Short mmCIF file of C-alpha atoms and ligand atoms in Angstrom, two decimals:
data_model
loop_
_atom_site.label_atom_id
_atom_site.label_comp_id
_atom_site.label_asym_id
_atom_site.label_seq_id
_atom_site.Cartn_x
_atom_site.Cartn_y
_atom_site.Cartn_z
CA UNK U 1 -74.73 42.96 -16.09
CA UNK U 2 -77.44 43.33 -13.45
CA UNK U 3 -78.63 40.12 -11.84
CA UNK U 4 -82.13 39.44 -13.16
CA UNK U 5 -83.88 40.23 -9.85
CA UNK U 6 -81.62 42.77 -8.22
CA UNK U 7 -82.76 43.53 -4.71
CA UNK U 8 -82.94 47.30 -4.07
CA UNK U 9 -80.64 48.49 -1.26
CA UNK U 10 -82.47 48.98 2.08
CA UNK U 11 -83.84 52.48 2.65
CA UNK U 12 -81.45 54.90 4.20
CA UNK U 13 -78.33 53.01 3.19
CA UNK U 14 -76.25 54.55 0.39
CA UNK U 15 -75.85 52.62 -2.81
CA UNK U 16 -72.44 50.93 -3.01
CA UNK U 17 -69.96 53.05 -4.95
CA UNK U 18 -70.09 52.00 -8.60
CA UNK U 19 -67.10 49.90 -9.49
CA UNK U 20 -64.69 51.54 -11.80
CA UNK U 21 -64.90 50.67 -15.46
CA UNK U 22 -61.88 48.76 -16.68
CA UNK U 23 -60.59 47.64 -20.02
CA UNK U 24 -57.47 45.84 -21.09
CA UNK U 25 -55.00 45.90 -23.91
CA UNK U 26 -54.24 42.22 -24.44
CA UNK U 27 -51.53 41.72 -27.03
CA UNK U 28 -50.03 38.32 -27.74
CA UNK U 29 -46.22 38.54 -27.58
CA UNK U 30 -45.67 37.06 -30.96
CA UNK U 31 -43.36 39.90 -31.97
CA UNK U 32 -45.71 40.79 -34.80
CA UNK U 33 -48.01 43.64 -33.83
CA UNK U 34 -49.21 44.68 -37.25
CA UNK U 35 -51.30 47.52 -38.62
CA UNK U 36 -54.55 45.69 -37.87
CA UNK U 37 -53.66 45.09 -34.23
CA UNK U 38 -52.45 48.65 -33.97
CA UNK U 39 -55.75 50.06 -35.10
CA UNK U 40 -57.68 47.96 -32.59
CA UNK U 41 -55.35 48.89 -29.72
CA UNK U 42 -55.45 52.59 -30.67
CA UNK U 43 -59.26 52.63 -30.73
CA UNK U 44 -59.48 50.64 -27.50
CA UNK U 45 -57.07 53.08 -25.82
CA UNK U 46 -58.90 56.16 -27.16
CA UNK U 47 -62.30 54.90 -26.06
CA UNK U 48 -60.91 54.22 -22.61
CA UNK U 49 -59.34 57.61 -22.26
CA UNK U 50 -62.47 59.36 -23.61
CA UNK U 51 -64.66 57.47 -21.14
CA UNK U 52 -62.36 57.40 -18.18
CA UNK U 53 -61.96 53.62 -18.03
CA UNK U 54 -58.91 52.22 -16.24
CA UNK U 55 -56.54 50.54 -18.72
CA UNK U 56 -54.78 47.36 -17.82
CA UNK U 57 -52.01 45.93 -20.01
CA UNK U 58 -52.02 42.16 -20.12
CA UNK U 59 -49.49 40.45 -22.34
CA UNK U 60 -51.07 37.11 -23.28
CA UNK U 61 -48.04 34.86 -23.13
CA UNK U 62 -50.26 31.78 -23.04
CA UNK U 63 -51.43 32.51 -26.58
CA UNK U 64 -48.30 31.43 -28.25
CA UNK U 65 -46.58 28.02 -27.95
CA UNK U 66 -43.20 29.53 -27.26
CA UNK U 67 -42.46 33.09 -26.32
CA UNK U 68 -39.16 34.17 -27.81
CA UNK U 69 -36.77 35.93 -25.45
CA UNK U 70 -37.42 39.65 -25.54
CA UNK U 71 -40.83 39.32 -27.25
CA UNK U 72 -42.75 40.59 -24.21
CA UNK U 73 -40.56 43.68 -23.94
CA UNK U 74 -40.78 44.27 -27.70
CA UNK U 75 -44.56 44.14 -27.56
CA UNK U 76 -44.73 46.60 -24.69
CA UNK U 77 -42.19 48.92 -26.32
CA UNK U 78 -44.07 48.90 -29.60
CA UNK U 79 -47.30 49.97 -27.90
CA UNK U 80 -45.47 52.68 -26.01
CA UNK U 81 -43.72 53.82 -29.21
CA UNK U 82 -47.13 54.25 -30.80
CA UNK U 83 -47.98 56.63 -27.92
CA UNK U 84 -50.31 54.42 -25.91
CA UNK U 85 -50.17 54.28 -22.13
CA UNK U 86 -51.92 52.27 -19.43
CA UNK U 87 -52.70 52.52 -15.74
CA UNK U 88 -51.87 48.99 -14.55
CA UNK U 89 -49.61 46.20 -15.66
CA UNK U 90 -47.98 44.79 -17.60
CA UNK U 91 -49.39 41.53 -16.33
CA UNK U 92 -48.56 38.17 -17.85
CA UNK U 93 -50.22 34.75 -17.57
CA UNK U 94 -47.71 31.95 -17.78
CA UNK U 95 -45.94 32.50 -14.47
CA UNK U 96 -48.95 31.39 -12.40
CA UNK U 97 -51.37 28.78 -13.73
CA UNK U 98 -53.10 28.46 -10.35
CA UNK U 99 -56.19 30.55 -11.18
CA UNK U 100 -56.83 28.58 -14.39
CA UNK U 101 -56.39 25.25 -12.55
CA UNK U 102 -58.87 26.43 -9.92
CA UNK U 103 -61.36 27.23 -12.68
CA UNK U 104 -60.86 23.75 -14.17
CA UNK U 105 -61.46 22.20 -10.76
CA UNK U 106 -64.68 24.21 -10.41
CA UNK U 107 -65.87 23.12 -13.87
CA UNK U 108 -64.93 19.50 -13.20
CA UNK U 109 -66.70 19.48 -9.84
CA UNK U 110 -69.86 20.37 -11.75
CA UNK U 111 -69.14 17.70 -14.42
CA UNK U 112 -69.06 20.37 -17.12
CA UNK U 113 -65.72 19.32 -18.60
CA UNK U 114 -64.14 16.06 -19.72
CA UNK U 115 -60.74 14.90 -20.97
CA UNK U 116 -60.52 14.19 -24.67
CA UNK U 117 -57.59 12.56 -26.41
CA UNK U 118 -59.02 12.58 -29.92
CA UNK U 119 -56.81 14.11 -32.54
CA UNK U 120 -57.98 16.77 -34.97
CA UNK U 121 -57.90 14.17 -37.75
CA UNK U 122 -60.17 11.85 -35.78
CA UNK U 123 -62.61 14.69 -35.07
CA UNK U 124 -62.53 15.79 -38.71
CA UNK U 125 -63.29 12.25 -39.81
CA UNK U 126 -66.30 12.06 -37.48
CA UNK U 127 -67.63 15.57 -38.22
CA UNK U 128 -70.62 15.35 -40.53
CA UNK U 129 -70.34 18.83 -42.04
CA UNK U 130 -67.23 20.02 -43.81
CA UNK U 131 -65.67 23.14 -42.32
CA UNK U 132 -64.08 25.97 -44.18
CA UNK U 133 -60.30 26.35 -44.34
CA UNK U 134 -58.67 26.80 -40.96
CA UNK U 135 -61.97 27.22 -39.09
CA UNK U 136 -62.25 25.01 -36.04
CA UNK U 137 -64.25 21.91 -36.90
CA UNK U 138 -67.45 21.27 -34.95
CA UNK U 139 -66.87 18.67 -32.27
CA UNK U 140 -69.61 16.11 -32.91
CA UNK U 141 -71.59 15.42 -29.71
CA UNK U 142 -71.53 11.68 -30.51
CA UNK U 143 -67.82 11.71 -29.59
CA UNK U 144 -68.53 12.78 -26.03
CA UNK U 145 -67.68 10.21 -23.40
CA UNK U 146 -70.68 8.78 -21.59
CA UNK U 147 -69.27 9.65 -18.15
CA UNK U 148 -67.41 12.75 -17.01
CA UNK U 149 -64.92 12.76 -14.14
CA UNK U 150 -65.81 14.85 -11.08
CA UNK U 151 -62.28 16.13 -10.67
CA UNK U 152 -59.61 17.77 -12.83
CA UNK U 153 -57.15 14.93 -12.54
CA UNK U 154 -55.00 15.03 -15.65
CA UNK U 155 -53.35 18.21 -16.83
CA UNK U 156 -51.57 16.68 -19.77
CA UNK U 157 -54.54 16.05 -21.99
CA UNK U 158 -57.09 18.26 -23.73
CA UNK U 159 -60.27 18.99 -21.80
CA UNK U 160 -63.51 20.12 -23.41
CA UNK U 161 -66.46 22.06 -22.07
CA UNK U 162 -69.85 20.47 -22.41
CA UNK U 163 -71.79 22.80 -24.70
CA UNK U 164 -75.58 22.44 -24.74
CA UNK U 165 -77.41 23.46 -27.91
CA UNK U 166 -78.88 26.97 -27.86
CA UNK U 167 -78.07 30.49 -28.92
CA UNK U 168 -76.18 32.91 -26.70
CA UNK U 169 -77.58 36.38 -27.09
CA UNK U 170 -75.77 39.60 -26.28
CA UNK U 171 -75.55 43.11 -27.59
CA UNK U 172 -72.19 44.13 -28.93
CA UNK U 173 -71.53 47.81 -28.46
CA UNK U 174 -70.27 48.14 -32.01
CA UNK U 175 -71.53 45.08 -33.93
CA UNK U 176 -75.05 45.25 -32.48
CA UNK U 177 -77.32 42.42 -31.30
CA UNK U 178 -75.85 38.95 -31.63
CA UNK U 179 -77.27 35.50 -31.43
CA UNK U 180 -74.57 32.85 -31.68
CA UNK U 181 -74.96 29.14 -31.05
CA UNK U 182 -71.61 27.69 -30.01
CA UNK U 183 -73.16 24.18 -29.92
CA UNK U 184 -73.97 24.45 -33.61
CA UNK U 185 -70.69 26.21 -34.39
CA UNK U 186 -67.80 24.56 -32.58
CA UNK U 187 -69.58 22.23 -30.18
CA UNK U 188 -67.70 21.16 -27.05
CA UNK U 189 -64.60 23.32 -27.23
CA UNK U 190 -61.17 22.89 -25.69
CA UNK U 191 -60.66 24.76 -22.40
CA UNK U 192 -57.45 23.07 -21.30
CA UNK U 193 -54.74 21.83 -23.60
CA UNK U 194 -52.40 18.87 -23.49
CA UNK U 195 -49.51 21.33 -23.16
CA UNK U 196 -50.64 21.47 -19.50
CA UNK U 197 -51.97 25.01 -20.01
CA UNK U 198 -55.38 26.61 -20.23
CA UNK U 199 -56.74 27.26 -23.72
CA UNK U 200 -57.25 30.84 -24.76
CA UNK U 201 -61.03 30.77 -24.13
CA UNK U 202 -60.61 29.78 -20.48
CA UNK U 203 -57.59 31.96 -19.79
CA UNK U 204 -59.25 35.10 -21.12
CA UNK U 205 -62.40 34.59 -19.03
CA UNK U 206 -60.50 33.80 -15.83
CA UNK U 207 -58.27 36.82 -16.34
CA UNK U 208 -60.93 39.29 -17.37
CA UNK U 209 -63.06 38.26 -14.39
CA UNK U 210 -60.31 38.33 -11.73
CA UNK U 211 -58.86 41.55 -13.10
CA UNK U 212 -62.24 43.22 -12.99
CA UNK U 213 -62.44 43.92 -16.75
CA UNK U 214 -65.82 45.44 -17.59
CA UNK U 215 -65.14 46.49 -21.17
CA UNK U 216 -63.58 44.26 -23.82
CA UNK U 217 -62.62 45.90 -27.12
CA UNK U 218 -61.03 43.76 -29.82
CA UNK U 219 -61.18 42.62 -33.45
CA UNK U 220 -64.37 41.01 -34.70
CA UNK U 221 -62.55 37.80 -35.57
CA UNK U 222 -63.28 37.08 -31.91
CA UNK U 223 -67.03 37.76 -32.08
CA UNK U 224 -67.92 34.08 -32.15
CA UNK U 225 -65.49 33.52 -29.28
CA UNK U 226 -67.46 36.00 -27.15
CA UNK U 227 -70.38 33.57 -27.08
CA UNK U 228 -68.08 30.78 -25.87
CA UNK U 229 -66.65 33.10 -23.25
CA UNK U 230 -70.10 34.02 -22.01
CA UNK U 231 -70.86 30.29 -21.60
CA UNK U 232 -67.75 30.05 -19.44
CA UNK U 233 -68.73 33.07 -17.34
CA UNK U 234 -72.01 31.33 -16.75
CA UNK U 235 -70.51 27.92 -16.04
CA UNK U 236 -68.07 29.46 -13.56
CA UNK U 237 -70.71 31.69 -11.96
CA UNK U 238 -68.62 34.81 -12.73
CA UNK U 239 -70.07 38.32 -12.81
CA UNK U 240 -70.20 40.92 -14.15
CA UNK U 241 -70.02 39.80 -17.73
CA UNK U 242 -68.12 42.39 -19.75
CA UNK U 243 -69.57 44.64 -22.39
CA UNK U 244 -68.07 43.64 -25.72
CA UNK U 245 -67.05 45.98 -28.55
CA UNK U 246 -65.88 44.03 -31.61
CA UNK U 247 -64.29 46.19 -34.27
CA UNK U 248 -63.95 45.49 -37.99
CA UNK U 249 -60.63 44.17 -39.22
CA UNK U 250 -57.94 45.37 -41.58
CA UNK U 251 -57.62 43.17 -44.64
CA UNK U 252 -55.07 42.81 -47.38
CA UNK U 253 -55.89 43.65 -51.02
CA UNK U 254 -56.88 39.97 -51.52
CA UNK U 255 -59.65 40.43 -48.93
CA UNK U 256 -57.99 38.17 -46.36
CA UNK U 257 -57.24 39.21 -42.79
CA UNK U 258 -53.99 41.13 -42.60
CA UNK U 259 -51.17 38.63 -42.06
CA UNK U 260 -47.63 37.76 -43.08
CA UNK U 261 -48.73 36.96 -46.64
CA UNK U 262 -49.44 40.65 -47.18
CA UNK U 263 -45.83 41.57 -46.70
CA UNK U 264 -44.27 42.94 -43.61
CA UNK U 265 -46.81 45.19 -41.89
CA UNK U 266 -45.26 44.87 -38.45
CA UNK U 267 -45.05 48.13 -36.61
CA UNK U 268 -41.46 47.39 -35.66
CA UNK U 269 -40.51 47.08 -39.31
CA UNK U 270 -42.12 50.42 -40.18
CA UNK U 271 -40.32 51.96 -37.24
CA UNK U 272 -37.03 50.51 -38.44
CA UNK U 273 -37.71 51.94 -41.90
CA UNK U 274 -38.08 55.39 -40.44
CA UNK U 275 -41.86 55.69 -40.35
CA UNK U 276 -42.97 57.83 -37.41
CA UNK U 277 -45.76 56.82 -35.07
CA UNK U 278 -47.54 60.04 -36.12
CA UNK U 279 -47.56 58.94 -39.76
CA UNK U 280 -48.88 55.50 -38.79
CA UNK U 281 -51.60 56.99 -36.62
CA UNK U 282 -52.66 59.31 -39.43
CA UNK U 283 -53.31 56.20 -41.55
CA UNK U 284 -55.09 54.43 -38.67
CA UNK U 285 -57.19 57.56 -38.15
CA UNK U 286 -58.26 57.62 -41.76
CA UNK U 287 -59.28 53.97 -41.40
CA UNK U 288 -61.22 54.83 -38.23
CA UNK U 289 -63.47 57.47 -39.69
CA UNK U 290 -61.44 60.54 -38.74
CA UNK U 291 -62.16 62.59 -41.83
CA UNK U 292 -59.70 65.14 -43.18
CA UNK U 293 -57.11 64.22 -40.60
CA UNK U 294 -53.63 65.68 -41.01
CA UNK U 295 -50.78 63.69 -42.56
CA UNK U 296 -49.31 63.17 -39.10
CA UNK U 297 -51.11 62.83 -35.85
CA UNK U 298 -50.07 61.71 -32.39
CA UNK U 299 -52.09 59.47 -30.09
CA UNK U 300 -53.53 62.36 -28.07
CA UNK U 301 -54.64 64.16 -31.23
CA UNK U 302 -56.28 60.95 -32.35
CA UNK U 303 -58.00 60.72 -29.00
CA UNK U 304 -59.57 64.14 -29.48
CA UNK U 305 -60.58 63.54 -33.11
CA UNK U 306 -61.87 60.01 -32.87
CA UNK U 307 -65.61 59.36 -32.62
CA UNK U 308 -66.75 55.72 -32.48
CA UNK U 309 -70.04 56.77 -34.08
CA UNK U 310 -68.28 57.58 -37.35
CA UNK U 311 -66.03 54.53 -37.39
CA UNK U 312 -66.80 52.56 -40.59
CA UNK U 313 -68.62 49.31 -39.89
CA UNK U 314 -66.94 47.57 -42.84
CA UNK U 315 -63.48 46.08 -42.81
CA UNK U 316 -60.83 48.29 -44.32
CA UNK U 317 -58.28 47.28 -46.93
CA UNK U 318 -54.56 47.96 -46.66
CA UNK U 319 -53.45 48.81 -50.19
CA UNK U 320 -50.11 49.36 -51.92
CA UNK U 321 -50.93 53.08 -52.04
CA UNK U 322 -51.22 53.04 -48.24
CA UNK U 323 -47.80 51.45 -48.04
CA UNK U 324 -46.29 53.96 -50.43
CA UNK U 325 -47.92 56.78 -48.47
CA UNK U 326 -46.51 55.48 -45.18
CA UNK U 327 -43.03 55.18 -46.58
CA UNK U 328 -43.04 58.43 -48.53
N1 LIG A 1 -54.34 38.11 -27.20
C1 LIG A 1 -55.43 38.14 -28.14
C2 LIG A 1 -54.91 38.67 -29.47
O1 LIG A 1 -53.91 39.35 -29.50
C3 LIG A 1 -56.56 39.04 -27.67
C4 LIG A 1 -57.65 38.28 -27.08
C5 LIG A 1 -58.77 39.12 -26.56
O2 LIG A 1 -58.76 40.34 -26.69
O3 LIG A 1 -59.67 38.51 -26.00
O4 LIG A 1 -55.53 38.36 -30.47
#
């Protein structure tokens, strides 16, 4: 994003070379890349290859409490089996927490974060509005401590970011103009966890910024998170903020986001049952607006056929007929 009052370069001096556009594939190594994840990664990859963005593979091993042995390799192998490739990485997160600690120190020095030992039950009890299902409850501002420390001095407790009321506006390249108020939604959210690790929101911003990611493409379950992440970019003084593309999700026949309850839709299971990546991609292509695609299609054929302008804006449903078709 351009600074609001960009100073034009002095006459006679060439403009600096534009920085290269970069995206990332950021799977969590949970061992469960399913059809929904696969569609998002395939579209992210195809957009990048169509538009000549550099692709970075970042396996988000902070996302899961315990990474099982072999899970990182399995995740990488599954993406490669599907036919995706990347230019840099794989990078991981857990082996060096230094950059996230530095970010916490910067936030603490500006008194923007505070430690918080309240349990979820205590927060729920204090929250005035009920929240739906597994949605994160809003952290009531009354529970904020009156003073905030000026240094990040305790890694083994949760820390929250001070979130002022107000909408964060941005234009999503797929979902369109957004106005999301994290203060009204989640309130002060956790940026560091008592597991002595950064929370997802902080880790993703620190990584995207230091790895020069300019284009973030992912499922629209993270649309509300984008507003939180933009608050963190701002609080940390990081630029440029990425352009976001949030894609619709794949749902089960019950309308819920594709998950274990819909049976085993892991790519590795389809692979073990003899389904080819070309067959899977043909299904993902149909779901992505590639009309009259063949019954089998490899990643490079998808790349040539895919057009983001014809991608359906609604979520798609994975049905029993789809499963039968895959396994036929
Ligand atoms: N690792 C996250 C996931 O697999 C992706 C987060 C992101 O793209 O920001 O859901």
